[in-house]
XYZ file of C-alpha atoms in Angstrom:
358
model
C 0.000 0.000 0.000
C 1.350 3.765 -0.692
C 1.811 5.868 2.345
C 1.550 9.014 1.193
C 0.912 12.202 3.184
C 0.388 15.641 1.672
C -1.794 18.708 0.958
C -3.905 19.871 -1.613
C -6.295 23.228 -1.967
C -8.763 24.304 -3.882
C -8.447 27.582 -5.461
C -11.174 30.166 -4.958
C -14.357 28.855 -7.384
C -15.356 32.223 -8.206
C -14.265 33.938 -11.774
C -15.108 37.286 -11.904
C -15.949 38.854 -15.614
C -12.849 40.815 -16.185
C -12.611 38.904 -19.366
C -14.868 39.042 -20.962
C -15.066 42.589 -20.652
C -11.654 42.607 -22.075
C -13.016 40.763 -25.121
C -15.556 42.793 -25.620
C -13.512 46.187 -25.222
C -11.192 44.848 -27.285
C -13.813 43.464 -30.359
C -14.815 46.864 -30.146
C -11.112 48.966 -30.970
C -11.347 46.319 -33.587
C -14.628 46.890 -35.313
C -13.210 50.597 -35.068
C -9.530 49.648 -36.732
C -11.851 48.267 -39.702
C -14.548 50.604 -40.101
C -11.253 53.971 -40.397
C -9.815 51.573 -42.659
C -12.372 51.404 -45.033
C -13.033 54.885 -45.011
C -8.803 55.567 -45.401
C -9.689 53.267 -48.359
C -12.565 55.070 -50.021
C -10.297 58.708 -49.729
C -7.554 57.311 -52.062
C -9.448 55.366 -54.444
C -8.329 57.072 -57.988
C -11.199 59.302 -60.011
C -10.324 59.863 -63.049
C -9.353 57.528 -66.006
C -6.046 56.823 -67.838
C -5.234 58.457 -70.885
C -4.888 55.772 -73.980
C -1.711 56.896 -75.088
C -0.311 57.782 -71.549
C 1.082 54.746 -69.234
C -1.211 54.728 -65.948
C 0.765 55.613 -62.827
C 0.931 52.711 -60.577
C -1.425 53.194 -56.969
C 0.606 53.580 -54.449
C -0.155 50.339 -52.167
C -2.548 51.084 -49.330
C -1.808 51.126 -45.854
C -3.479 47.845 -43.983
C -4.968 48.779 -41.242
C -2.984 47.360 -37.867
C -3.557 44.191 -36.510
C -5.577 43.870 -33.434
C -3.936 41.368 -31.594
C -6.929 38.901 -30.353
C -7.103 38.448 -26.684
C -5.630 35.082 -25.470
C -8.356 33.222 -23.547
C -8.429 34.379 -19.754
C -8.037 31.986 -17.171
C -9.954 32.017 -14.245
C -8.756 34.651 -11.401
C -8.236 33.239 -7.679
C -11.295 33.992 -5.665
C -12.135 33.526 -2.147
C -9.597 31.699 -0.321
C -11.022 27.955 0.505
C -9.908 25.338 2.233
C -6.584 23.014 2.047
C -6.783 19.077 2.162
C -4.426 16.651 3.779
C -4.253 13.023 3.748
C -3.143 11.545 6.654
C -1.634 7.991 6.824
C -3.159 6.082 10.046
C -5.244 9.813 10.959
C -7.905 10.713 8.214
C -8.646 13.447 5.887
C -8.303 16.805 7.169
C -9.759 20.306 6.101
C -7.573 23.313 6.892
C -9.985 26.455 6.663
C -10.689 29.694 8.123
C -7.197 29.131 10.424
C -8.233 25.808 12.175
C -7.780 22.098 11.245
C -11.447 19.578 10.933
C -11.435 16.364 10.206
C -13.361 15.198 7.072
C -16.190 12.932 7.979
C -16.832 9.857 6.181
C -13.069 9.944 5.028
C -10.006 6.927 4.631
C -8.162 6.616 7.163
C -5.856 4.248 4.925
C -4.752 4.537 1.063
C -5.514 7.795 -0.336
C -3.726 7.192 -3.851
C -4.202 10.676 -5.315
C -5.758 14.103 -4.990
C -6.879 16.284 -7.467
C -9.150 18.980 -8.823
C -11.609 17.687 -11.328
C -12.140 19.654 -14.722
C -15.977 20.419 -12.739
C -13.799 22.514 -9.901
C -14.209 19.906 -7.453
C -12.085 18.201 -5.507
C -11.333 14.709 -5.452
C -9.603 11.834 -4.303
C -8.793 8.377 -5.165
C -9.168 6.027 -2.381
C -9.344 1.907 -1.426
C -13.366 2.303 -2.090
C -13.463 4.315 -5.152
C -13.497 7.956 -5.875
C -14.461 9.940 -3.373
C -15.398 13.989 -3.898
C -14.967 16.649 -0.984
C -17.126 18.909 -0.085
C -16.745 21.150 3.005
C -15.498 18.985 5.647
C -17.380 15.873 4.313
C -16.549 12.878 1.844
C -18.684 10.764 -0.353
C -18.024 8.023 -2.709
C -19.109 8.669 -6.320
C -17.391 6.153 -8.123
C -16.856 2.327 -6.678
C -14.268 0.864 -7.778
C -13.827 -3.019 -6.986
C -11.092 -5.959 -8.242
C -13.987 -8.071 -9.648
C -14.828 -5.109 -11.679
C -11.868 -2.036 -12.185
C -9.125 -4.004 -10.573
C -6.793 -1.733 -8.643
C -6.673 1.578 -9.737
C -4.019 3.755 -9.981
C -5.170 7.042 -11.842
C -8.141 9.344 -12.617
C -9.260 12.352 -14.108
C -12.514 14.060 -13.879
C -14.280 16.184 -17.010
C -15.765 19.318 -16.395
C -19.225 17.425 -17.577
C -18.618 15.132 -14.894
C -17.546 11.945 -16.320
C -14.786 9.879 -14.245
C -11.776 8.248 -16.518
C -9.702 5.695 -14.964
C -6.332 3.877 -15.555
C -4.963 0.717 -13.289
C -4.599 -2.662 -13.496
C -7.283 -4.134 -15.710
C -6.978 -1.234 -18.272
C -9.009 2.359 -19.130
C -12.474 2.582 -16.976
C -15.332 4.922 -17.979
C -17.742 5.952 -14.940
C -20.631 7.747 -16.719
C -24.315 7.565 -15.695
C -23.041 5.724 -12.868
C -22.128 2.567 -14.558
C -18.283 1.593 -15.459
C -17.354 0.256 -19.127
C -14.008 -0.745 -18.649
C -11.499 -1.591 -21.739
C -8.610 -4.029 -21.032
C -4.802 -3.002 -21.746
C -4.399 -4.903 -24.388
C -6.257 -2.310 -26.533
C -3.191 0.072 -26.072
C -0.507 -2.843 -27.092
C 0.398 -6.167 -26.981
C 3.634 -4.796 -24.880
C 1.926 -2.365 -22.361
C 1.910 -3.619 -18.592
C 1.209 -0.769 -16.146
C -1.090 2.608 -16.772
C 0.525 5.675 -14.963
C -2.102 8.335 -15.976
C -4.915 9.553 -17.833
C -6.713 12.916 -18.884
C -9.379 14.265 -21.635
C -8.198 17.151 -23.551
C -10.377 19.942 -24.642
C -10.960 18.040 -27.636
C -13.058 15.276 -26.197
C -9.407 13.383 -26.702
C -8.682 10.575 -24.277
C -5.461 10.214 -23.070
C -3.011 7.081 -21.515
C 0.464 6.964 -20.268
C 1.746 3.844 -19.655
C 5.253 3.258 -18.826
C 6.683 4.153 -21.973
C 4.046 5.461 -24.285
C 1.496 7.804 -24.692
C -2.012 6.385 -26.059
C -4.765 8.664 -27.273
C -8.202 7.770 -28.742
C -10.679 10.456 -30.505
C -13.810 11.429 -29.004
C -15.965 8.472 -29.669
C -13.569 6.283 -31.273
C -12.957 3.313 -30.704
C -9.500 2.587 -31.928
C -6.448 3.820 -29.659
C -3.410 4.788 -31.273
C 0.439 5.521 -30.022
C 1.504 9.276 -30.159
C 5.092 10.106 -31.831
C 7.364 10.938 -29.732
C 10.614 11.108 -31.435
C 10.440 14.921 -32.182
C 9.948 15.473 -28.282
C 12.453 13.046 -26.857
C 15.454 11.260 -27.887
C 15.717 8.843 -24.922
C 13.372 5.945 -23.975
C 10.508 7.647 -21.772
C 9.079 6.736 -18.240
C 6.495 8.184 -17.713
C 5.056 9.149 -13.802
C 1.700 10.633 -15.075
C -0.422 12.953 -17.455
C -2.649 16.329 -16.150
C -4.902 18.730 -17.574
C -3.330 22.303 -18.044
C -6.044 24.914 -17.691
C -3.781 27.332 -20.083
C -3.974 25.094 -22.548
C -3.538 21.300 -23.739
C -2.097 18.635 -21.672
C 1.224 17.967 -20.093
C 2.945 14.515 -19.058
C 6.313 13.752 -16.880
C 8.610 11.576 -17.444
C 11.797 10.743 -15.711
C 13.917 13.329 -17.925
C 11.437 15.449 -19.426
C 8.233 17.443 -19.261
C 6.453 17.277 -22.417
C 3.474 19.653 -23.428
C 0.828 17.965 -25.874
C -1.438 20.143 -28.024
C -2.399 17.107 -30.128
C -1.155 13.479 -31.118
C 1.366 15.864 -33.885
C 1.958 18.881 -31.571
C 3.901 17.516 -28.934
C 7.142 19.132 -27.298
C 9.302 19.025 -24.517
C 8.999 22.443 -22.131
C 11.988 23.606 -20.942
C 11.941 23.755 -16.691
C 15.183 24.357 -14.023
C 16.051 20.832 -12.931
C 19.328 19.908 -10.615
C 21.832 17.553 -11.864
C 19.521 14.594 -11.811
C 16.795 15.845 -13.348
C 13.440 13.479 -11.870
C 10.127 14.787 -13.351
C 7.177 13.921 -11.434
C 4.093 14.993 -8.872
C 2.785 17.185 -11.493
C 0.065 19.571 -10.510
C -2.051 22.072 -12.146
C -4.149 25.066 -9.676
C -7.679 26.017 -12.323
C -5.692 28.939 -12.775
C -3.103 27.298 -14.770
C -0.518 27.943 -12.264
C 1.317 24.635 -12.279
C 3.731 22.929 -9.843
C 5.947 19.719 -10.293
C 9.379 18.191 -8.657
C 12.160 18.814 -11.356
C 14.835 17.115 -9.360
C 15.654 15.163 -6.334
C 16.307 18.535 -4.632
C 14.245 20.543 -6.706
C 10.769 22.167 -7.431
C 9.613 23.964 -9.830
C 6.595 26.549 -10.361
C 4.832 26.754 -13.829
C 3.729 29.778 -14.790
C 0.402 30.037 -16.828
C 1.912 32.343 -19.290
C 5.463 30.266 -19.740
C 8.123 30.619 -17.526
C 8.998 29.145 -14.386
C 10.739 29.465 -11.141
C 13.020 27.056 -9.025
C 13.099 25.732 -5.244
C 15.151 24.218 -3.564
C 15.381 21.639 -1.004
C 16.848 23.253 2.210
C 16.394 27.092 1.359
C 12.487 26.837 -0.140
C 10.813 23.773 1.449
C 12.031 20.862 3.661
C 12.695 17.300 3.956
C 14.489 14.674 1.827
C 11.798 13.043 0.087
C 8.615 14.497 -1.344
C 5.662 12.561 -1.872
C 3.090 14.920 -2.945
C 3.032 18.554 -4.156
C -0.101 20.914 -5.220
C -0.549 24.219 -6.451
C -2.991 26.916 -5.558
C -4.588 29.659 -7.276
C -3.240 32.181 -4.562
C 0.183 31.383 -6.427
C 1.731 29.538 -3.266
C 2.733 25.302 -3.888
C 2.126 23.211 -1.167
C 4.635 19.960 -0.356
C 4.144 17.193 1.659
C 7.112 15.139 2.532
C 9.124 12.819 5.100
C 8.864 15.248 7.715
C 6.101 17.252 6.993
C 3.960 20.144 5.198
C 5.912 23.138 3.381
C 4.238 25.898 2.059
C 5.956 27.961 -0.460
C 4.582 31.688 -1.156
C 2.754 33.414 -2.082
C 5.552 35.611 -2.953
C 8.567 35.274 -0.578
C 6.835 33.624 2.258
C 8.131 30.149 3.395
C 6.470 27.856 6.253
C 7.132 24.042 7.348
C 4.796 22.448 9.671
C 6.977 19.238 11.025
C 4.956 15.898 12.015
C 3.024 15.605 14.823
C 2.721 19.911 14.819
């Protein structure tokens, strides 16, 4: 069984409309850009006609109007703070909110596999009896899982409609309309053994990692199909999992490189400060797009939703010699659960470790 302890939060749920008021502002200077172009247009237009036995003069090009550059798509803005959730080996679930600690009723006391924010802003968790959701400082079971029917699971991902996709032992499940259609793991290969992740892309695209491939299937397909790789990687991949990135696509670790998929042909490796063992892994996306994932045995690194990213290190930033889970939020700050404890890094310069038993 994994022992895992660690934190997770769920970024503020409400998204203001600053936006779409930029969108519409900015439709607007463009409707304007066109409309004084056309006019510019009609003032030069030529009046008279050329003389037979006289060589036109050539129209001096006219000026295009300037491109209004199109407002990327805004991402959600952090809203109220909520609450932080820790898994506790031998303890429970508990709810950090409003400055005190609460333990989640109805939560595992044992084998809490994973935690994460579904696509429906929810948060989640993958547990011995299934997938549980959280809300407040209570736990219920959506999804059971069982051996006879999903074998052990070791991956999930949850749509913003809803619907529950599954990778583990006996293959891909489906948990829609609260029934499971499960697909074994032969479907992805002849060779493939062990499912690390799975996620839906904006596309309706489904998603697999296994140990060293990425599978994909089209939205309502029924054929899967192995992504190319060799433009993104030159070594042999091993993969630790595959996530959702609110900015835009999907993104997958492996154990030297963190790869950014737009689509089965637009997939490349991002760039991200690693240590001299570079270790990708415990990759984490806040629904701001504000990512965070370990880089290196000493080393963490933030994502930022724009590009870009910052480094932390092990000693100076956060504590402890082994992490074992890591979570961003959308107040910009990544939390870290490790061998001794919690560490919470930011927002900003602001650095706190709360040891064991604390």
């Amino acid at each position: 069984a994994e022992k895992n302890s660690g934190a997770k939060n769920e970024a503020g749920k409400k998204a203001d409309d600053k936006g779409a008021k930029k969108d519409a502002k900015a439709d607007a200077k463009k409707g304007e850009a066109k409309a004084d172009a056309k006019a510019d247009a009609k003032k030069d237009e030529p009046k008279g006609e050329a003389k037979p036995e006289e060589k036109p003069a050539e129209a001096e090009p006219e000026e295009k109007p300037a491109e209004v550059a199109k407002p990327a798509a805004a991402l959600p803005e952090p809203g109220e703070p909520g609450p932080a959730y820790f898994a506790i080996d031998d303890k429970g679930v508990f709810m950090l909110d409003g400055g005190s600690f609460t333990k989640v009723k109805k939560g595992p006391t044992k084998l809490v596999k994973q935690m994460a924010m579904g696509g429906d802003g929810k948060p989640y968790m993958l547990t011995y009896d299934g997938i549980m959701v959280l809300d407040g400082a209570a736990a219920k079971v959506v999804a059971k899982t069982s051996y006879k029917k999903t074998g052990s699971v070791d991956a999930f991902t949850v749509t913003p409609e809803g619907e529950i996709w599954t990778a583990g032992y006996k293959g891909v499940g489906h948990f829609v309309g609260k029934k499971w259609a499960m697909e074994d793991k032969k479907v992805l290969g002849d060779d493939v053994t062990l499912l690390q992740g799975v996620a839906v892309d904006k596309d309706g695209r489904v998603w697999v990692a296994s140990s060293n491939k990425l599978h994909f299937k089209e939205k309502d397909a029924a054929e899967w199909k192995d992504a190319d790789l060799s433009k993104a990687m030159e070594r042999k991949p091993f993969f630790d999992g595959i996530t959702v990135n609110p900015s835009g696509g999907l993104m997958a670790s492996a154990s030297s490189a963190m790869l950014k998929i737009d689509g089965p042909t637009a997939i490349s490796a991002v760039e991200l400060p690693t240590d001299m063992i570079s270790s990708f892994g415990l990759l984490s996306f806040a629904p701001n797009g504000i990512g965070a994932v370990k880089t290196g045995v000493k080393m963490l690194a933030r994502i930022e939703p724009g590009g870009g990213s910052t480094a932390y290190k092990r000693g100076d930033d956060f504590q402890g010699t082994r992490v074992v889970a890591l979570s961003a939020d959308g107040q910009g700050r990544m939390w870290v659960g490790s061998d001794i404890g919690v560490s919470v890094i930011g927002p900003g310069d602001e650095r706190a470790t709360w040891m064991m038993g604390s």
